[in-house]
mmCIF file of C-alpha atoms in Angstrom:
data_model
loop_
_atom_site.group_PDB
_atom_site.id
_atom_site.type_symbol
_atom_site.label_atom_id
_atom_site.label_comp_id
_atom_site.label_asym_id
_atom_site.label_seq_id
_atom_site.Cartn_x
_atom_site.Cartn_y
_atom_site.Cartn_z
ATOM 1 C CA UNK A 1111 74.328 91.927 67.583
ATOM 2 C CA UNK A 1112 76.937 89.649 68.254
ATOM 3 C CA UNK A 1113 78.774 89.507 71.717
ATOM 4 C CA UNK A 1114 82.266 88.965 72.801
ATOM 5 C CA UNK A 1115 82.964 86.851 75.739
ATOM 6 C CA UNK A 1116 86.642 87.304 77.075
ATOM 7 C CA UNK A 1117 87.911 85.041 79.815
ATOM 8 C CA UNK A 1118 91.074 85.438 81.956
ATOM 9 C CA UNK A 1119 92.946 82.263 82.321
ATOM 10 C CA UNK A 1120 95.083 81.676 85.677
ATOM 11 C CA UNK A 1121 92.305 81.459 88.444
ATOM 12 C CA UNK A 1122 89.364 81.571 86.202
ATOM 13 C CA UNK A 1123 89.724 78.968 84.019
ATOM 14 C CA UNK A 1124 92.402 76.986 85.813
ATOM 15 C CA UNK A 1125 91.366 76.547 89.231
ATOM 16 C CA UNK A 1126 93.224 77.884 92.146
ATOM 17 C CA UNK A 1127 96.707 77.927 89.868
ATOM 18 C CA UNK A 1128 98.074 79.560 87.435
ATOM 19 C CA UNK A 1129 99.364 78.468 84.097
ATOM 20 C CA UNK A 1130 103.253 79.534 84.817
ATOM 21 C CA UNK A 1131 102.912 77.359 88.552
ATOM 22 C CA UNK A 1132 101.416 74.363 86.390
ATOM 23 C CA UNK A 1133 104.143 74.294 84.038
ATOM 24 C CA UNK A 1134 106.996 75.058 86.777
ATOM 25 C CA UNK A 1135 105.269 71.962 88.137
ATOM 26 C CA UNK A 1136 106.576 69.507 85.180
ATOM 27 C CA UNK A 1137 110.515 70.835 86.521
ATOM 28 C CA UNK A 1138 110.071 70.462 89.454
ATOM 29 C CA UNK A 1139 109.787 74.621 90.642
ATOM 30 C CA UNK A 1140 106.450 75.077 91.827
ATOM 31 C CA UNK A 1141 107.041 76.571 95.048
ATOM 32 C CA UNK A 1142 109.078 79.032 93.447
ATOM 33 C CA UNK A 1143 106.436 80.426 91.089
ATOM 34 C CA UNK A 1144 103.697 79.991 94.046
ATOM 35 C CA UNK A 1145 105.949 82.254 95.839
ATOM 36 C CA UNK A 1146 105.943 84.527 92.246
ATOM 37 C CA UNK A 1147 102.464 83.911 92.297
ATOM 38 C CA UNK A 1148 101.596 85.682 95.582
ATOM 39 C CA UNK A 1149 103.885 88.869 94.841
ATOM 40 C CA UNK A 1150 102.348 89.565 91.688
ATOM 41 C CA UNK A 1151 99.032 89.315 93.236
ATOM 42 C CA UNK A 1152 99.772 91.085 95.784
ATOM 43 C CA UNK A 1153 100.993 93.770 94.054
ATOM 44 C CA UNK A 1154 104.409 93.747 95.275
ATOM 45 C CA UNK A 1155 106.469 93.232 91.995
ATOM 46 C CA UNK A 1156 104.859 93.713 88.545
ATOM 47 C CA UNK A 1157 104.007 91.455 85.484
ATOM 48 C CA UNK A 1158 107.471 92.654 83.768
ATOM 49 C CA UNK A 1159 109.126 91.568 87.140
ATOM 50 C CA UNK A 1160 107.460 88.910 87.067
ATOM 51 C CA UNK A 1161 107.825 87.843 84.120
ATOM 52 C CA UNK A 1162 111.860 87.958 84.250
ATOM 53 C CA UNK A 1163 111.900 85.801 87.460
ATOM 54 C CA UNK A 1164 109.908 82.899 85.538
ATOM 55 C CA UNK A 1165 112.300 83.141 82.407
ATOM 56 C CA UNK A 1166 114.841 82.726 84.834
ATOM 57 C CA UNK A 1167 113.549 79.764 86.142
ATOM 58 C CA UNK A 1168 112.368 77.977 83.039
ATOM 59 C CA UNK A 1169 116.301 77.382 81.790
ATOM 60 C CA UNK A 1170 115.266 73.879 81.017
ATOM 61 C CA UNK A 1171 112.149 73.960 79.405
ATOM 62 C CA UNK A 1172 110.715 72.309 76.574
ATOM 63 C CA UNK A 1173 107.669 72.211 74.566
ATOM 64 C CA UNK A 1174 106.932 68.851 76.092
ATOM 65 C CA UNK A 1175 106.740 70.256 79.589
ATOM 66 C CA UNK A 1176 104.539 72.582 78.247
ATOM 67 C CA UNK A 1177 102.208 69.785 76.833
ATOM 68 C CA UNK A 1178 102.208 67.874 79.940
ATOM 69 C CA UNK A 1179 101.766 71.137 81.862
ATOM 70 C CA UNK A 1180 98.761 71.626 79.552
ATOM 71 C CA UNK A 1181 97.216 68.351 80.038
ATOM 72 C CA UNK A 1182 97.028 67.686 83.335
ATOM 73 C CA UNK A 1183 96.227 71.484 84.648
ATOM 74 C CA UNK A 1184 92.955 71.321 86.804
ATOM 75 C CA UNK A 1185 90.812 73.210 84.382
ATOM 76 C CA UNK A 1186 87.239 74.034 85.018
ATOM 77 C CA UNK A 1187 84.872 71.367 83.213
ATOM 78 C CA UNK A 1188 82.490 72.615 80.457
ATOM 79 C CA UNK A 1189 84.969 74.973 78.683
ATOM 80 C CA UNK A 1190 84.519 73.051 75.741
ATOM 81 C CA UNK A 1191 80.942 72.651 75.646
ATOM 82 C CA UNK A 1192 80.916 76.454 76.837
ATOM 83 C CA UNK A 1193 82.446 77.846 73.792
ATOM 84 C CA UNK A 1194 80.647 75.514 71.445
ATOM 85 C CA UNK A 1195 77.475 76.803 72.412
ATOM 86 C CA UNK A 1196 78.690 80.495 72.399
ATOM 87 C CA UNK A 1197 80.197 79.705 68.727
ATOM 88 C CA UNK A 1198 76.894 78.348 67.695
ATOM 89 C CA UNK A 1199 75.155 81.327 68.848
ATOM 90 C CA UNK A 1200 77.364 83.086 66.235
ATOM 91 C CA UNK A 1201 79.326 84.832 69.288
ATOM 92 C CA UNK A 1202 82.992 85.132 69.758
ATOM 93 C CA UNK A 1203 85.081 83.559 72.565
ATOM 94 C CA UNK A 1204 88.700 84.956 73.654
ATOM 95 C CA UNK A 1205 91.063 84.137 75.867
ATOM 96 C CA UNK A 1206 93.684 87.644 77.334
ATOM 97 C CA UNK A 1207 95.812 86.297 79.931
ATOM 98 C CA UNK A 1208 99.097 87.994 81.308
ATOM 99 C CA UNK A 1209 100.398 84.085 81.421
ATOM 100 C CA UNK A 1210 102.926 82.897 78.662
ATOM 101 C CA UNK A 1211 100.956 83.236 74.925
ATOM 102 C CA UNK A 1212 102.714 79.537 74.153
ATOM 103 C CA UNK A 1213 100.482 78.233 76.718
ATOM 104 C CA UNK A 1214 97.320 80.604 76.437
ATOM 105 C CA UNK A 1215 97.442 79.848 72.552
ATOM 106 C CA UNK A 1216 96.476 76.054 73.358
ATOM 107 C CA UNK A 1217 93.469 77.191 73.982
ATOM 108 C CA UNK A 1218 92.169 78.013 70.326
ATOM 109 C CA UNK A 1219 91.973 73.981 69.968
ATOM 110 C CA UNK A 1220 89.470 74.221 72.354
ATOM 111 C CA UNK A 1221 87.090 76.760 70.327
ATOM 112 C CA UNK A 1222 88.707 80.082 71.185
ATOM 113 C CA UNK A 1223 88.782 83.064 68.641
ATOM 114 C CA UNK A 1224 91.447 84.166 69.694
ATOM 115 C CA UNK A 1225 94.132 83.536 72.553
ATOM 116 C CA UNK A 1226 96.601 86.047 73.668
ATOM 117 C CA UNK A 1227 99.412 86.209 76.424
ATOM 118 C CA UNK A 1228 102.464 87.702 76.920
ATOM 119 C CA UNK A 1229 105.270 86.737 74.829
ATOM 120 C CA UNK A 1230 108.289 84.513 75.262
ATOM 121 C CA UNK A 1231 110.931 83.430 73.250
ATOM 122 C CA UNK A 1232 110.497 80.390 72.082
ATOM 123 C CA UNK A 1233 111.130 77.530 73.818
ATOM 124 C CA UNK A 1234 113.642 76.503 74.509
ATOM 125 C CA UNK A 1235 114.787 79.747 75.351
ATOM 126 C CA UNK A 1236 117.962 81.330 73.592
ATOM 127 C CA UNK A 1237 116.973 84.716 73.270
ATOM 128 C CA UNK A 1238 116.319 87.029 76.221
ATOM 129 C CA UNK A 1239 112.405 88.332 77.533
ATOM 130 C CA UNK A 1240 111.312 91.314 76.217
ATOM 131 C CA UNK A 1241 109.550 93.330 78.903
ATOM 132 C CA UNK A 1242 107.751 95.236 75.831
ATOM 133 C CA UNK A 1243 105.623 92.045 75.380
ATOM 134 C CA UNK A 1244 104.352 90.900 78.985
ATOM 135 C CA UNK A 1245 101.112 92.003 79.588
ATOM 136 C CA UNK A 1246 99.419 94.154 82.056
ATOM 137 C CA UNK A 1247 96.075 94.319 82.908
ATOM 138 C CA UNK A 1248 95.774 97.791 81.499
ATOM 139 C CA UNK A 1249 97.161 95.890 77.963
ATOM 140 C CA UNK A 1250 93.994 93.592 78.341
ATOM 141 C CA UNK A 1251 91.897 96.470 77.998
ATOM 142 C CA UNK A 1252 93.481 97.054 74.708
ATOM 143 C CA UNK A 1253 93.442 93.778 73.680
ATOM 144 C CA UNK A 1254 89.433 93.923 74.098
ATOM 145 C CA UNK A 1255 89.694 97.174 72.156
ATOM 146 C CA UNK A 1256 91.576 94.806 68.904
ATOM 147 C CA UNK A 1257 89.450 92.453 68.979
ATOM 148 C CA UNK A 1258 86.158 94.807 69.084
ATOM 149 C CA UNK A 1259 87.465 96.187 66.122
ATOM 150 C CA UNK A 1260 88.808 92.589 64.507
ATOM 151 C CA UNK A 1261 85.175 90.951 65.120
ATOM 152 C CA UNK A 1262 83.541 94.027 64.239
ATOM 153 C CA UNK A 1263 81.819 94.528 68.044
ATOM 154 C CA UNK A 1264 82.128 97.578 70.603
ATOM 155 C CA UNK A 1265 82.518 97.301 74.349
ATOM 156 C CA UNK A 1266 79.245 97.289 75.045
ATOM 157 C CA UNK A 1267 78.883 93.751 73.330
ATOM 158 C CA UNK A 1268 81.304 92.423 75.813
ATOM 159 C CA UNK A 1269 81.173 89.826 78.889
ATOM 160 C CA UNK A 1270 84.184 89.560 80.971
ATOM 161 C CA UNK A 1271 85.161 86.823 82.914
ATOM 162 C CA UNK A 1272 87.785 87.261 85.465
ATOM 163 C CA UNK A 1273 89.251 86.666 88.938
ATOM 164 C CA UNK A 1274 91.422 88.657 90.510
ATOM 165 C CA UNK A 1275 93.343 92.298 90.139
ATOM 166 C CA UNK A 1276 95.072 91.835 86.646
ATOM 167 C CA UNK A 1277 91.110 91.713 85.469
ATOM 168 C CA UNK A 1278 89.840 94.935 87.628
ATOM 169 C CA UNK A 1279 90.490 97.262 84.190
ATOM 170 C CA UNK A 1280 88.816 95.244 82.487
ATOM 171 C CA UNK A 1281 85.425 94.472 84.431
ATOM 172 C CA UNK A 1282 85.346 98.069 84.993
ATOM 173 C CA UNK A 1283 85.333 98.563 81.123
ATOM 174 C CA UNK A 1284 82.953 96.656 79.580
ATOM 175 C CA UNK A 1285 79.334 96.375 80.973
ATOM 176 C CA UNK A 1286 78.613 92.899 81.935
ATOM 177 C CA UNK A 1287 81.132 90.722 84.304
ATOM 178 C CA UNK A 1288 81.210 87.166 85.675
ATOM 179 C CA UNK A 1289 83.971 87.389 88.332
ATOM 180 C CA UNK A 1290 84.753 83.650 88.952
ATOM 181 C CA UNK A 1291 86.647 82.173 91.943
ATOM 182 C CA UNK A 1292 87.128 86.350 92.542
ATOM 183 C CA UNK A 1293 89.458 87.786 95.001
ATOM 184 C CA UNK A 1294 88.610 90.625 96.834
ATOM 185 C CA UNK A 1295 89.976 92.932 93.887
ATOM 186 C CA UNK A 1296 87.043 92.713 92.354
ATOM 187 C CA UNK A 1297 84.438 92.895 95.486
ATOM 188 C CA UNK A 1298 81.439 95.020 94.262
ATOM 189 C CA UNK A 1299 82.925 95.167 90.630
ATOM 190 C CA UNK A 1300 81.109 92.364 89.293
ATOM 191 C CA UNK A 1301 77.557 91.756 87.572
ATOM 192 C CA UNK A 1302 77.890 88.059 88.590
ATOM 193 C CA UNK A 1303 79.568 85.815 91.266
ATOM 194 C CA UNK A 1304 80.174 82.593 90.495
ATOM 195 C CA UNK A 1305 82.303 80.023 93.116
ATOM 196 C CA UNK A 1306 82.701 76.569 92.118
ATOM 197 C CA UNK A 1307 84.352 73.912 89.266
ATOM 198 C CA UNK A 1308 81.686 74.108 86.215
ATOM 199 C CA UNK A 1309 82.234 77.163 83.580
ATOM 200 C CA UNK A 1310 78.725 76.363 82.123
ATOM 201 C CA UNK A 1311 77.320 77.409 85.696
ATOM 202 C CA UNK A 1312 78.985 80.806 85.378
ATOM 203 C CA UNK A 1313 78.500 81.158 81.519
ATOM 204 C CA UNK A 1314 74.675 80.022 82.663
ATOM 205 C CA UNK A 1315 73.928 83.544 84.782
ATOM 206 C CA UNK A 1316 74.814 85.723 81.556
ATOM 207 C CA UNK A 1317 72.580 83.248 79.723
ATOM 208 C CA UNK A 1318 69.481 83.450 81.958
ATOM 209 C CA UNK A 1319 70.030 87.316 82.392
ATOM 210 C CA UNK A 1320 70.218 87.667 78.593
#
């Protein structure tokens, strides 16, 4: 039976950012989405709330920042060579990230399934946010759900991969769980721990356990 690896983005795959401080970076507003950042995680305003304080801030944005935000994030090493070898065991690789879905998407270059975020307008912006399309981490437990059904899988053929609170619904709905980088949301939640730079050292303790 096929499985269905689904990775959180901002902490897990990027390391110690997030993909809305990286591209807040190429304006020059990174320690205004830090700030964001923190209240989010700690619970103090929500992903729609959020999510309207970054739109706010991203006036000037391009696709170009975007790109450059892309390129020079400080990504874990071995995605690539992570997914390739899931791929080739005829598995399924997605990416379900509250970040913005024009950045998350990037990722299907890389050898994603499927990539989704919450949605902005596109860039650049001339239409408002709709708080109906930023995601919550109860919305990436539905988002599993779609793609079960899309690549014809149920929960229990699913490995999440996670760090923090926005992924607590969903390591506590599927049965196998890499928490990576973690916070102490997800203390005790976890199958596996995994602290350091290299994905293929996390992907490697669902591998040896099966």
């Amino acid at each position: 039976m096929a499985r269905l690896h689904l990775f959180d983005l901002d902490g897990t795959l990027l390391h110690g950012t997030s993909a809305p401080v990286e591209i807040s970076r190429q304006i020059g507003l990174e320690a205004e989405t830090v700030a964001l950042d923190r209240a989010v995680s700690a619970g103090t305003i929500g992903p729609p709330e959020y999510a309207a304080q970054v739109y706010a801030l991203w006036t000037d944005l391009t696709e170009v920042h975007v790109a450059a935000a892309f390129a020079g994030a400080p990504w874990l090493s071995g995605i690539e060579d992570v997914w390739a070898e899931i791929r080739g065991q005829g598995d399924y690789v997605a990416v379900v990230s509250l970040s913005p879905s024009f950045f998350v998407e990037r990722l299907t270059a890389w050898g994603a399934h499927a990539a989704h975020g919450s949605l902005f307008p596109a860039l650049p912006f001339t239409e408002p946010v709709d708080p109906a399309g930023i995601l919550s981490a109860a919305a990436k437990v539905q988002i599993a759900d779609r793609l079960c059904e899309e690549f014809g899988v149920v929960r229990a053929d699913c490995i999440a991969y996670g760090d923090s609170l926005s992924d607590k619904d969903l390591f506590e709905a599927v049965p196998v769980s890499v928490a990576v980088n973690a916070d102490q949301h997800l203390a005790g939640l976890a199958t596996h721990s995994y602290a350091g730079l290299d994905l293929w050292d996390a992907y490697e303790l669902v591998r040896r356990a099966g």
